[in-house]
Amino acid sequence: LIVWSSVLISAFIDNLPYVATMLPVVSGIAAALGTDPNVLYFGLLAGSTLGGNLTPIGASANIVGIGILRSVGYTVKTRTFMRIGIPTTLAAVTTAYVLIWLLFGLPA
């Protein structure tokens, strides 16, 4: 849940303030569940980092890259960006999600 919600939120806001805000929340969730917080931190990190690839405004690198393209005469529409960003991000996040389970183990 943390991974996928982080993906969606980071698609629209910068991931650094989101992660900074969510760290104490995730710590509280881990404490309430009695689980290792590192698993949840890794999910937060993966989701927020990869979620920025969904939309042109999701990461500052996207904004800079689109600005550079615009300065040399190429226009990137939001729909075009997302047509590539959505499947790429879904594949990357699914891979990260599976890796989290493999690295930290499945629940008993």
PDB file of N, CA and C in Angstrom:
ATOM      1  N   LEU A   1       0.826  -1.195   0.000  1.00  0.00           N
ATOM      2  CA  LEU A   1       0.000   0.000   0.000  1.00  0.00           C
ATOM      3  C   LEU A   1       0.872   1.262   0.000  1.00  0.00           C
ATOM      4  N   ILE A   2       1.946   1.229   0.767  1.00  0.00           N
ATOM      5  CA  ILE A   2       2.840   2.384   0.830  1.00  0.00           C
ATOM      6  C   ILE A   2       3.492   2.625  -0.524  1.00  0.00           C
ATOM      7  N   VAL A   3       3.896   1.554  -1.192  1.00  0.00           N
ATOM      8  CA  VAL A   3       4.546   1.704  -2.503  1.00  0.00           C
ATOM      9  C   VAL A   3       3.596   2.367  -3.488  1.00  0.00           C
ATOM     10  N   TRP A   4       2.411   1.821  -3.651  1.00  0.00           N
ATOM     11  CA  TRP A   4       1.498   2.310  -4.687  1.00  0.00           C
ATOM     12  C   TRP A   4       0.932   3.687  -4.365  1.00  0.00           C
ATOM     13  N   SER A   5       0.663   3.969  -3.095  1.00  0.00           N
ATOM     14  CA  SER A   5       0.198   5.317  -2.755  1.00  0.00           C
ATOM     15  C   SER A   5       1.309   6.333  -2.969  1.00  0.00           C
ATOM     16  N   SER A   6       2.546   5.945  -2.707  1.00  0.00           N
ATOM     17  CA  SER A   6       3.681   6.840  -2.951  1.00  0.00           C
ATOM     18  C   SER A   6       3.851   7.126  -4.438  1.00  0.00           C
ATOM     19  N   VAL A   7       3.608   6.122  -5.259  1.00  0.00           N
ATOM     20  CA  VAL A   7       3.680   6.317  -6.712  1.00  0.00           C
ATOM     21  C   VAL A   7       2.676   7.380  -7.142  1.00  0.00           C
ATOM     22  N   LEU A   8       1.445   7.238  -6.708  1.00  0.00           N
ATOM     23  CA  LEU A   8       0.397   8.170  -7.139  1.00  0.00           C
ATOM     24  C   LEU A   8       0.631   9.585  -6.623  1.00  0.00           C
ATOM     25  N   ILE A   9       1.032   9.710  -5.381  1.00  0.00           N
ATOM     26  CA  ILE A   9       1.253  11.049  -4.826  1.00  0.00           C
ATOM     27  C   ILE A   9       2.471  11.707  -5.457  1.00  0.00           C
ATOM     28  N   SER A  10       3.536  10.940  -5.659  1.00  0.00           N
ATOM     29  CA  SER A  10       4.756  11.506  -6.242  1.00  0.00           C
ATOM     30  C   SER A  10       4.606  11.854  -7.717  1.00  0.00           C
ATOM     31  N   ALA A  11       3.548  11.388  -8.334  1.00  0.00           N
ATOM     32  CA  ALA A  11       3.299  11.768  -9.723  1.00  0.00           C
ATOM     33  C   ALA A  11       2.912  13.236  -9.829  1.00  0.00           C
ATOM     34  N   PHE A  12       2.472  13.816  -8.711  1.00  0.00           N
ATOM     35  CA  PHE A  12       1.972  15.187  -8.756  1.00  0.00           C
ATOM     36  C   PHE A  12       2.706  16.156  -7.835  1.00  0.00           C
ATOM     37  N   ILE A  13       3.421  15.645  -6.848  1.00  0.00           N
ATOM     38  CA  ILE A  13       4.218  16.527  -5.994  1.00  0.00           C
ATOM     39  C   ILE A  13       5.651  16.008  -5.954  1.00  0.00           C
ATOM     40  N   ASP A  14       6.579  16.878  -5.606  1.00  0.00           N
ATOM     41  CA  ASP A  14       7.982  16.489  -5.548  1.00  0.00           C
ATOM     42  C   ASP A  14       8.181  15.414  -4.485  1.00  0.00           C
ATOM     43  N   ASN A  15       9.055  14.463  -4.784  1.00  0.00           N
ATOM     44  CA  ASN A  15       9.209  13.334  -3.873  1.00  0.00           C
ATOM     45  C   ASN A  15       9.959  13.669  -2.582  1.00  0.00           C
ATOM     46  N   LEU A  16      10.834  14.662  -2.579  1.00  0.00           N
ATOM     47  CA  LEU A  16      11.592  14.964  -1.359  1.00  0.00           C
ATOM     48  C   LEU A  16      10.714  15.448  -0.205  1.00  0.00           C
ATOM     49  N   PRO A  17       9.854  16.452  -0.401  1.00  0.00           N
ATOM     50  CA  PRO A  17       8.993  16.831   0.720  1.00  0.00           C
ATOM     51  C   PRO A  17       8.008  15.729   1.100  1.00  0.00           C
ATOM     52  N   TYR A  18       7.575  14.961   0.121  1.00  0.00           N
ATOM     53  CA  TYR A  18       6.658  13.858   0.421  1.00  0.00           C
ATOM     54  C   TYR A  18       7.332  12.827   1.326  1.00  0.00           C
ATOM     55  N   VAL A  19       8.552  12.421   0.957  1.00  0.00           N
ATOM     56  CA  VAL A  19       9.267  11.427   1.763  1.00  0.00           C
ATOM     57  C   VAL A  19       9.566  11.980   3.154  1.00  0.00           C
ATOM     58  N   ALA A  20      10.002  13.236   3.221  1.00  0.00           N
ATOM     59  CA  ALA A  20      10.299  13.848   4.523  1.00  0.00           C
ATOM     60  C   ALA A  20       9.058  13.877   5.413  1.00  0.00           C
ATOM     61  N   THR A  21       7.914  14.125   4.814  1.00  0.00           N
ATOM     62  CA  THR A  21       6.663  14.157   5.568  1.00  0.00           C
ATOM     63  C   THR A  21       6.225  12.754   5.986  1.00  0.00           C
ATOM     64  N   MET A  22       6.438  11.793   5.125  1.00  0.00           N
ATOM     65  CA  MET A  22       5.938  10.443   5.372  1.00  0.00           C
ATOM     66  C   MET A  22       6.835   9.582   6.258  1.00  0.00           C
ATOM     67  N   LEU A  23       8.102   9.952   6.439  1.00  0.00           N
ATOM     68  CA  LEU A  23       8.994   9.125   7.260  1.00  0.00           C
ATOM     69  C   LEU A  23       8.450   8.882   8.671  1.00  0.00           C
ATOM     70  N   PRO A  24       8.008   9.923   9.395  1.00  0.00           N
ATOM     71  CA  PRO A  24       7.458   9.632  10.722  1.00  0.00           C
ATOM     72  C   PRO A  24       6.154   8.823  10.669  1.00  0.00           C
ATOM     73  N   VAL A  25       5.378   9.025   9.624  1.00  0.00           N
ATOM     74  CA  VAL A  25       4.135   8.256   9.472  1.00  0.00           C
ATOM     75  C   VAL A  25       4.461   6.780   9.266  1.00  0.00           C
ATOM     76  N   VAL A  26       5.413   6.511   8.388  1.00  0.00           N
ATOM     77  CA  VAL A  26       5.814   5.131   8.106  1.00  0.00           C
ATOM     78  C   VAL A  26       6.437   4.495   9.350  1.00  0.00           C
ATOM     79  N   SER A  27       7.206   5.270  10.100  1.00  0.00           N
ATOM     80  CA  SER A  27       7.772   4.753  11.360  1.00  0.00           C
ATOM     81  C   SER A  27       6.660   4.349  12.317  1.00  0.00           C
ATOM     82  N   GLY A  28       5.632   5.174  12.405  1.00  0.00           N
ATOM     83  CA  GLY A  28       4.492   4.857  13.263  1.00  0.00           C
ATOM     84  C   GLY A  28       3.749   3.618  12.808  1.00  0.00           C
ATOM     85  N   ILE A  29       3.587   3.478  11.502  1.00  0.00           N
ATOM     86  CA  ILE A  29       2.918   2.292  10.958  1.00  0.00           C
ATOM     87  C   ILE A  29       3.724   1.042  11.290  1.00  0.00           C
ATOM     88  N   ALA A  30       5.050   1.122  11.106  1.00  0.00           N
ATOM     89  CA  ALA A  30       5.914  -0.024  11.404  1.00  0.00           C
ATOM     90  C   ALA A  30       5.834  -0.393  12.880  1.00  0.00           C
ATOM     91  N   ALA A  31       5.837   0.616  13.749  1.00  0.00           N
ATOM     92  CA  ALA A  31       5.744   0.353  15.189  1.00  0.00           C
ATOM     93  C   ALA A  31       4.402  -0.283  15.536  1.00  0.00           C
ATOM     94  N   ALA A  32       3.332   0.212  14.932  1.00  0.00           N
ATOM     95  CA  ALA A  32       2.000  -0.338  15.204  1.00  0.00           C
ATOM     96  C   ALA A  32       1.876  -1.780  14.718  1.00  0.00           C
ATOM     97  N   LEU A  33       2.539  -2.080  13.599  1.00  0.00           N
ATOM     98  CA  LEU A  33       2.490  -3.436  13.056  1.00  0.00           C
ATOM     99  C   LEU A  33       3.516  -4.359  13.698  1.00  0.00           C
ATOM    100  N   GLY A  34       4.469  -3.770  14.423  1.00  0.00           N
ATOM    101  CA  GLY A  34       5.533  -4.566  15.029  1.00  0.00           C
ATOM    102  C   GLY A  34       6.473  -5.157  14.004  1.00  0.00           C
ATOM    103  N   THR A  35       6.735  -4.412  12.939  1.00  0.00           N
ATOM    104  CA  THR A  35       7.584  -4.896  11.856  1.00  0.00           C
ATOM    105  C   THR A  35       8.814  -4.015  11.702  1.00  0.00           C
ATOM    106  N   ASP A  36       9.770  -4.501  10.946  1.00  0.00           N
ATOM    107  CA  ASP A  36      10.992  -3.755  10.671  1.00  0.00           C
ATOM    108  C   ASP A  36      10.648  -2.545   9.805  1.00  0.00           C
ATOM    109  N   PRO A  37      10.946  -1.334  10.253  1.00  0.00           N
ATOM    110  CA  PRO A  37      10.595  -0.155   9.458  1.00  0.00           C
ATOM    111  C   PRO A  37      11.373  -0.050   8.149  1.00  0.00           C
ATOM    112  N   ASN A  38      12.520  -0.725   8.048  1.00  0.00           N
ATOM    113  CA  ASN A  38      13.320  -0.636   6.824  1.00  0.00           C
ATOM    114  C   ASN A  38      12.574  -1.154   5.602  1.00  0.00           C
ATOM    115  N   VAL A  39      11.748  -2.162   5.796  1.00  0.00           N
ATOM    116  CA  VAL A  39      10.945  -2.685   4.687  1.00  0.00           C
ATOM    117  C   VAL A  39      10.009  -1.594   4.174  1.00  0.00           C
ATOM    118  N   LEU A  40       9.349  -0.917   5.095  1.00  0.00           N
ATOM    119  CA  LEU A  40       8.408   0.132   4.710  1.00  0.00           C
ATOM    120  C   LEU A  40       9.135   1.355   4.165  1.00  0.00           C
ATOM    121  N   TYR A  41      10.306   1.673   4.726  1.00  0.00           N
ATOM    122  CA  TYR A  41      11.105   2.788   4.198  1.00  0.00           C
ATOM    123  C   TYR A  41      11.498   2.519   2.751  1.00  0.00           C
ATOM    124  N   PHE A  42      11.895   1.284   2.481  1.00  0.00           N
ATOM    125  CA  PHE A  42      12.297   0.931   1.121  1.00  0.00           C
ATOM    126  C   PHE A  42      11.118   1.048   0.164  1.00  0.00           C
ATOM    127  N   GLY A  43       9.941   0.634   0.606  1.00  0.00           N
ATOM    128  CA  GLY A  43       8.740   0.781  -0.216  1.00  0.00           C
ATOM    129  C   GLY A  43       8.411   2.237  -0.476  1.00  0.00           C
ATOM    130  N   LEU A  44       8.548   3.068   0.559  1.00  0.00           N
ATOM    131  CA  LEU A  44       8.324   4.509   0.414  1.00  0.00           C
ATOM    132  C   LEU A  44       9.310   5.101  -0.580  1.00  0.00           C
ATOM    133  N   LEU A  45      10.564   4.724  -0.445  1.00  0.00           N
ATOM    134  CA  LEU A  45      11.609   5.222  -1.339  1.00  0.00           C
ATOM    135  C   LEU A  45      11.361   4.803  -2.785  1.00  0.00           C
ATOM    136  N   ALA A  46      11.080   3.528  -2.995  1.00  0.00           N
ATOM    137  CA  ALA A  46      10.858   3.033  -4.358  1.00  0.00           C
ATOM    138  C   ALA A  46       9.636   3.688  -4.993  1.00  0.00           C
ATOM    139  N   GLY A  47       8.546   3.722  -4.264  1.00  0.00           N
ATOM    140  CA  GLY A  47       7.317   4.300  -4.815  1.00  0.00           C
ATOM    141  C   GLY A  47       7.439   5.773  -5.124  1.00  0.00           C
ATOM    142  N   SER A  48       8.043   6.523  -4.221  1.00  0.00           N
ATOM    143  CA  SER A  48       8.140   7.971  -4.441  1.00  0.00           C
ATOM    144  C   SER A  48       9.145   8.313  -5.531  1.00  0.00           C
ATOM    145  N   THR A  49      10.210   7.545  -5.634  1.00  0.00           N
ATOM    146  CA  THR A  49      11.201   7.808  -6.678  1.00  0.00           C
ATOM    147  C   THR A  49      10.644   7.478  -8.058  1.00  0.00           C
ATOM    148  N   LEU A  50      10.034   6.334  -8.192  1.00  0.00           N
ATOM    149  CA  LEU A  50       9.529   5.905  -9.496  1.00  0.00           C
ATOM    150  C   LEU A  50       8.239   6.616  -9.892  1.00  0.00           C
ATOM    151  N   GLY A  51       7.460   7.058  -8.924  1.00  0.00           N
ATOM    152  CA  GLY A  51       6.201   7.733  -9.217  1.00  0.00           C
ATOM    153  C   GLY A  51       6.368   9.040  -9.963  1.00  0.00           C
ATOM    154  N   GLY A  52       7.507   9.678  -9.798  1.00  0.00           N
ATOM    155  CA  GLY A  52       7.761  10.924 -10.503  1.00  0.00           C
ATOM    156  C   GLY A  52       7.813  10.770 -12.011  1.00  0.00           C
ATOM    157  N   ASN A  53       7.924   9.538 -12.480  1.00  0.00           N
ATOM    158  CA  ASN A  53       7.991   9.296 -13.921  1.00  0.00           C
ATOM    159  C   ASN A  53       6.620   9.215 -14.587  1.00  0.00           C
ATOM    160  N   LEU A  54       5.564   9.257 -13.798  1.00  0.00           N
ATOM    161  CA  LEU A  54       4.218   9.163 -14.374  1.00  0.00           C
ATOM    162  C   LEU A  54       3.805  10.412 -15.139  1.00  0.00           C
ATOM    163  N   THR A  55       4.145  11.571 -14.606  1.00  0.00           N
ATOM    164  CA  THR A  55       3.684  12.832 -15.189  1.00  0.00           C
ATOM    165  C   THR A  55       4.858  13.773 -15.437  1.00  0.00           C
ATOM    166  N   PRO A  56       4.674  14.751 -16.297  1.00  0.00           N
ATOM    167  CA  PRO A  56       5.746  15.717 -16.555  1.00  0.00           C
ATOM    168  C   PRO A  56       6.103  16.558 -15.334  1.00  0.00           C
ATOM    169  N   ILE A  57       5.169  16.718 -14.399  1.00  0.00           N
ATOM    170  CA  ILE A  57       5.449  17.542 -13.224  1.00  0.00           C
ATOM    171  C   ILE A  57       5.867  16.715 -12.017  1.00  0.00           C
ATOM    172  N   GLY A  58       5.990  15.410 -12.176  1.00  0.00           N
ATOM    173  CA  GLY A  58       6.294  14.537 -11.055  1.00  0.00           C
ATOM    174  C   GLY A  58       7.722  14.598 -10.560  1.00  0.00           C
ATOM    175  N   ALA A  59       8.632  15.061 -11.383  1.00  0.00           N
ATOM    176  CA  ALA A  59      10.036  15.156 -10.984  1.00  0.00           C
ATOM    177  C   ALA A  59      10.653  16.381 -11.643  1.00  0.00           C
ATOM    178  N   SER A  60      11.561  16.999 -10.934  1.00  0.00           N
ATOM    179  CA  SER A  60      12.202  18.198 -11.483  1.00  0.00           C
ATOM    180  C   SER A  60      12.995  17.875 -12.745  1.00  0.00           C
ATOM    181  N   ALA A  61      13.545  16.668 -12.833  1.00  0.00           N
ATOM    182  CA  ALA A  61      14.271  16.283 -14.047  1.00  0.00           C
ATOM    183  C   ALA A  61      13.341  16.260 -15.262  1.00  0.00           C
ATOM    184  N   ASN A  62      12.100  15.857 -15.067  1.00  0.00           N
ATOM    185  CA  ASN A  62      11.126  15.871 -16.164  1.00  0.00           C
ATOM    186  C   ASN A  62      10.891  17.295 -16.650  1.00  0.00           C
ATOM    187  N   ILE A  63      10.728  18.209 -15.712  1.00  0.00           N
ATOM    188  CA  ILE A  63      10.467  19.606 -16.059  1.00  0.00           C
ATOM    189  C   ILE A  63      11.653  20.197 -16.803  1.00  0.00           C
ATOM    190  N   VAL A  64      12.856  19.928 -16.315  1.00  0.00           N
ATOM    191  CA  VAL A  64      14.064  20.441 -16.971  1.00  0.00           C
ATOM    192  C   VAL A  64      14.200  19.839 -18.365  1.00  0.00           C
ATOM    193  N   GLY A  65      14.014  18.532 -18.472  1.00  0.00           N
ATOM    194  CA  GLY A  65      14.135  17.870 -19.772  1.00  0.00           C
ATOM    195  C   GLY A  65      13.130  18.386 -20.788  1.00  0.00           C
ATOM    196  N   ILE A  66      11.901  18.580 -20.366  1.00  0.00           N
ATOM    197  CA  ILE A  66      10.874  19.114 -21.264  1.00  0.00           C
ATOM    198  C   ILE A  66      11.211  20.548 -21.648  1.00  0.00           C
ATOM    199  N   GLY A  67      11.751  21.310 -20.705  1.00  0.00           N
ATOM    200  CA  GLY A  67      12.176  22.682 -21.008  1.00  0.00           C
ATOM    201  C   GLY A  67      13.292  22.721 -22.033  1.00  0.00           C
ATOM    202  N   ILE A  68      14.243  21.816 -21.913  1.00  0.00           N
ATOM    203  CA  ILE A  68      15.338  21.743 -22.888  1.00  0.00           C
ATOM    204  C   ILE A  68      14.789  21.367 -24.254  1.00  0.00           C
ATOM    205  N   LEU A  69      13.915  20.381 -24.296  1.00  0.00           N
ATOM    206  CA  LEU A  69      13.313  19.996 -25.574  1.00  0.00           C
ATOM    207  C   LEU A  69      12.536  21.151 -26.193  1.00  0.00           C
ATOM    208  N   ARG A  70      11.804  21.882 -25.374  1.00  0.00           N
ATOM    209  CA  ARG A  70      11.036  23.022 -25.868  1.00  0.00           C
ATOM    210  C   ARG A  70      11.971  24.090 -26.443  1.00  0.00           C
ATOM    211  N   SER A  71      13.117  24.297 -25.800  1.00  0.00           N
ATOM    212  CA  SER A  71      14.045  25.338 -26.260  1.00  0.00           C
ATOM    213  C   SER A  71      14.659  25.021 -27.619  1.00  0.00           C
ATOM    214  N   VAL A  72      14.663  23.747 -27.996  1.00  0.00           N
ATOM    215  CA  VAL A  72      15.195  23.388 -29.312  1.00  0.00           C
ATOM    216  C   VAL A  72      14.086  23.039 -30.302  1.00  0.00           C
ATOM    217  N   GLY A  73      12.845  23.371 -29.942  1.00  0.00           N
ATOM    218  CA  GLY A  73      11.754  23.255 -30.900  1.00  0.00           C
ATOM    219  C   GLY A  73      10.870  22.031 -30.792  1.00  0.00           C
ATOM    220  N   TYR A  74      11.078  21.190 -29.810  1.00  0.00           N
ATOM    221  CA  TYR A  74      10.233  20.010 -29.634  1.00  0.00           C
ATOM    222  C   TYR A  74       9.210  20.273 -28.535  1.00  0.00           C
ATOM    223  N   THR A  75       7.971  19.920 -28.809  1.00  0.00           N
ATOM    224  CA  THR A  75       6.916  20.077 -27.819  1.00  0.00           C
ATOM    225  C   THR A  75       6.518  18.698 -27.304  1.00  0.00           C
ATOM    226  N   VAL A  76       6.489  18.552 -25.995  1.00  0.00           N
ATOM    227  CA  VAL A  76       6.061  17.299 -25.376  1.00  0.00           C
ATOM    228  C   VAL A  76       4.759  17.575 -24.640  1.00  0.00           C
ATOM    229  N   LYS A  77       3.689  16.989 -25.135  1.00  0.00           N
ATOM    230  CA  LYS A  77       2.389  17.161 -24.494  1.00  0.00           C
ATOM    231  C   LYS A  77       2.275  16.202 -23.307  1.00  0.00           C
ATOM    232  N   THR A  78       1.470  16.599 -22.343  1.00  0.00           N
ATOM    233  CA  THR A  78       1.285  15.777 -21.146  1.00  0.00           C
ATOM    234  C   THR A  78       0.777  14.390 -21.516  1.00  0.00           C
ATOM    235  N   ARG A  79      -0.164  14.327 -22.420  1.00  0.00           N
ATOM    236  CA  ARG A  79      -0.717  13.037 -22.840  1.00  0.00           C
ATOM    237  C   ARG A  79       0.358  12.149 -23.461  1.00  0.00           C
ATOM    238  N   THR A  80       1.209  12.726 -24.289  1.00  0.00           N
ATOM    239  CA  THR A  80       2.293  11.971 -24.914  1.00  0.00           C
ATOM    240  C   THR A  80       3.268  11.468 -23.859  1.00  0.00           C
ATOM    241  N   PHE A  81       3.616  12.343 -22.924  1.00  0.00           N
ATOM    242  CA  PHE A  81       4.530  11.965 -21.848  1.00  0.00           C
ATOM    243  C   PHE A  81       3.956  10.799 -21.052  1.00  0.00           C
ATOM    244  N   MET A  82       2.684  10.905 -20.700  1.00  0.00           N
ATOM    245  CA  MET A  82       2.061   9.875 -19.874  1.00  0.00           C
ATOM    246  C   MET A  82       1.832   8.575 -20.634  1.00  0.00           C
ATOM    247  N   ARG A  83       1.683   8.652 -21.937  1.00  0.00           N
ATOM    248  CA  ARG A  83       1.525   7.442 -22.737  1.00  0.00           C
ATOM    249  C   ARG A  83       2.773   6.563 -22.629  1.00  0.00           C
ATOM    250  N   ILE A  84       3.920   7.200 -22.455  1.00  0.00           N
ATOM    251  CA  ILE A  84       5.168   6.464 -22.256  1.00  0.00           C
ATOM    252  C   ILE A  84       5.412   6.231 -20.763  1.00  0.00           C
ATOM    253  N   GLY A  85       5.121   7.238 -19.953  1.00  0.00           N
ATOM    254  CA  GLY A  85       5.425   7.181 -18.529  1.00  0.00           C
ATOM    255  C   GLY A  85       4.632   6.150 -17.751  1.00  0.00           C
ATOM    256  N   ILE A  86       3.365   5.988 -18.078  1.00  0.00           N
ATOM    257  CA  ILE A  86       2.525   5.066 -17.303  1.00  0.00           C
ATOM    258  C   ILE A  86       2.985   3.612 -17.435  1.00  0.00           C
ATOM    259  N   PRO A  87       3.118   3.066 -18.649  1.00  0.00           N
ATOM    260  CA  PRO A  87       3.549   1.661 -18.709  1.00  0.00           C
ATOM    261  C   PRO A  87       4.972   1.448 -18.189  1.00  0.00           C
ATOM    262  N   THR A  88       5.840   2.417 -18.447  1.00  0.00           N
ATOM    263  CA  THR A  88       7.216   2.298 -17.961  1.00  0.00           C
ATOM    264  C   THR A  88       7.246   2.303 -16.438  1.00  0.00           C
ATOM    265  N   THR A  89       6.496   3.219 -15.839  1.00  0.00           N
ATOM    266  CA  THR A  89       6.458   3.312 -14.381  1.00  0.00           C
ATOM    267  C   THR A  89       5.807   2.079 -13.771  1.00  0.00           C
ATOM    268  N   LEU A  90       4.729   1.606 -14.357  1.00  0.00           N
ATOM    269  CA  LEU A  90       4.074   0.404 -13.831  1.00  0.00           C
ATOM    270  C   LEU A  90       5.014  -0.797 -13.857  1.00  0.00           C
ATOM    271  N   ALA A  91       5.770  -0.945 -14.934  1.00  0.00           N
ATOM    272  CA  ALA A  91       6.735  -2.048 -15.014  1.00  0.00           C
ATOM    273  C   ALA A  91       7.835  -1.889 -13.971  1.00  0.00           C
ATOM    274  N   ALA A  92       8.346  -0.682 -13.819  1.00  0.00           N
ATOM    275  CA  ALA A  92       9.425  -0.440 -12.854  1.00  0.00           C
ATOM    276  C   ALA A  92       8.946  -0.635 -11.421  1.00  0.00           C
ATOM    277  N   VAL A  93       7.755  -0.138 -11.112  1.00  0.00           N
ATOM    278  CA  VAL A  93       7.238  -0.260  -9.743  1.00  0.00           C
ATOM    279  C   VAL A  93       6.897  -1.715  -9.425  1.00  0.00           C
ATOM    280  N   THR A  94       6.337  -2.425 -10.373  1.00  0.00           N
ATOM    281  CA  THR A  94       6.044  -3.841 -10.150  1.00  0.00           C
ATOM    282  C   THR A  94       7.329  -4.615  -9.892  1.00  0.00           C
ATOM    283  N   THR A  95       8.360  -4.325 -10.663  1.00  0.00           N
ATOM    284  CA  THR A  95       9.663  -4.962 -10.453  1.00  0.00           C
ATOM    285  C   THR A  95      10.217  -4.622  -9.076  1.00  0.00           C
ATOM    286  N   ALA A  96      10.143  -3.355  -8.699  1.00  0.00           N
ATOM    287  CA  ALA A  96      10.629  -2.938  -7.379  1.00  0.00           C
ATOM    288  C   ALA A  96       9.837  -3.618  -6.270  1.00  0.00           C
ATOM    289  N   TYR A  97       8.539  -3.732  -6.454  1.00  0.00           N
ATOM    290  CA  TYR A  97       7.670  -4.367  -5.458  1.00  0.00           C
ATOM    291  C   TYR A  97       8.069  -5.829  -5.253  1.00  0.00           C
ATOM    292  N   VAL A  98       8.299  -6.522  -6.355  1.00  0.00           N
ATOM    293  CA  VAL A  98       8.728  -7.926  -6.275  1.00  0.00           C
ATOM    294  C   VAL A  98      10.097  -8.021  -5.604  1.00  0.00           C
ATOM    295  N   LEU A  99      11.003  -7.126  -5.955  1.00  0.00           N
ATOM    296  CA  LEU A  99      12.330  -7.143  -5.334  1.00  0.00           C
ATOM    297  C   LEU A  99      12.267  -6.882  -3.835  1.00  0.00           C
ATOM    298  N   ILE A 100      11.376  -6.015  -3.416  1.00  0.00           N
ATOM    299  CA  ILE A 100      11.210  -5.769  -1.978  1.00  0.00           C
ATOM    300  C   ILE A 100      10.803  -7.063  -1.280  1.00  0.00           C
ATOM    301  N   TRP A 101       9.863  -7.785  -1.866  1.00  0.00           N
ATOM    302  CA  TRP A 101       9.434  -9.055  -1.272  1.00  0.00           C
ATOM    303  C   TRP A 101      10.567 -10.071  -1.267  1.00  0.00           C
ATOM    304  N   LEU A 102      11.350 -10.114  -2.341  1.00  0.00           N
ATOM    305  CA  LEU A 102      12.454 -11.075  -2.400  1.00  0.00           C
ATOM    306  C   LEU A 102      13.570 -10.721  -1.422  1.00  0.00           C
ATOM    307  N   LEU A 103      13.884  -9.443  -1.306  1.00  0.00           N
ATOM    308  CA  LEU A 103      14.970  -9.016  -0.417  1.00  0.00           C
ATOM    309  C   LEU A 103      14.611  -9.148   1.056  1.00  0.00           C
ATOM    310  N   PHE A 104      13.389  -8.807   1.392  1.00  0.00           N
ATOM    311  CA  PHE A 104      12.997  -8.777   2.796  1.00  0.00           C
ATOM    312  C   PHE A 104      12.171  -9.991   3.213  1.00  0.00           C
ATOM    313  N   GLY A 105      11.827 -10.842   2.263  1.00  0.00           N
ATOM    314  CA  GLY A 105      11.107 -12.068   2.587  1.00  0.00           C
ATOM    315  C   GLY A 105       9.606 -11.882   2.639  1.00  0.00           C
ATOM    316  N   LEU A 106       8.913 -12.923   2.258  1.00  0.00           N
ATOM    317  CA  LEU A 106       7.456 -12.915   2.313  1.00  0.00           C
ATOM    318  C   LEU A 106       7.000 -13.132   3.748  1.00  0.00           C
ATOM    319  N   PRO A 107       5.854 -12.562   4.112  1.00  0.00           N
ATOM    320  CA  PRO A 107       5.366 -12.779   5.477  1.00  0.00           C
ATOM    321  C   PRO A 107       4.990 -14.240   5.707  1.00  0.00           C
ATOM    322  N   ALA A 108       5.166 -14.676   6.917  1.00  0.00           N
ATOM    323  CA  ALA A 108       4.888 -16.083   7.250  1.00  0.00           C
ATOM    324  C   ALA A 108       3.398 -16.362   7.305  1.00  0.00           C
TER     325      ALA A 108
END
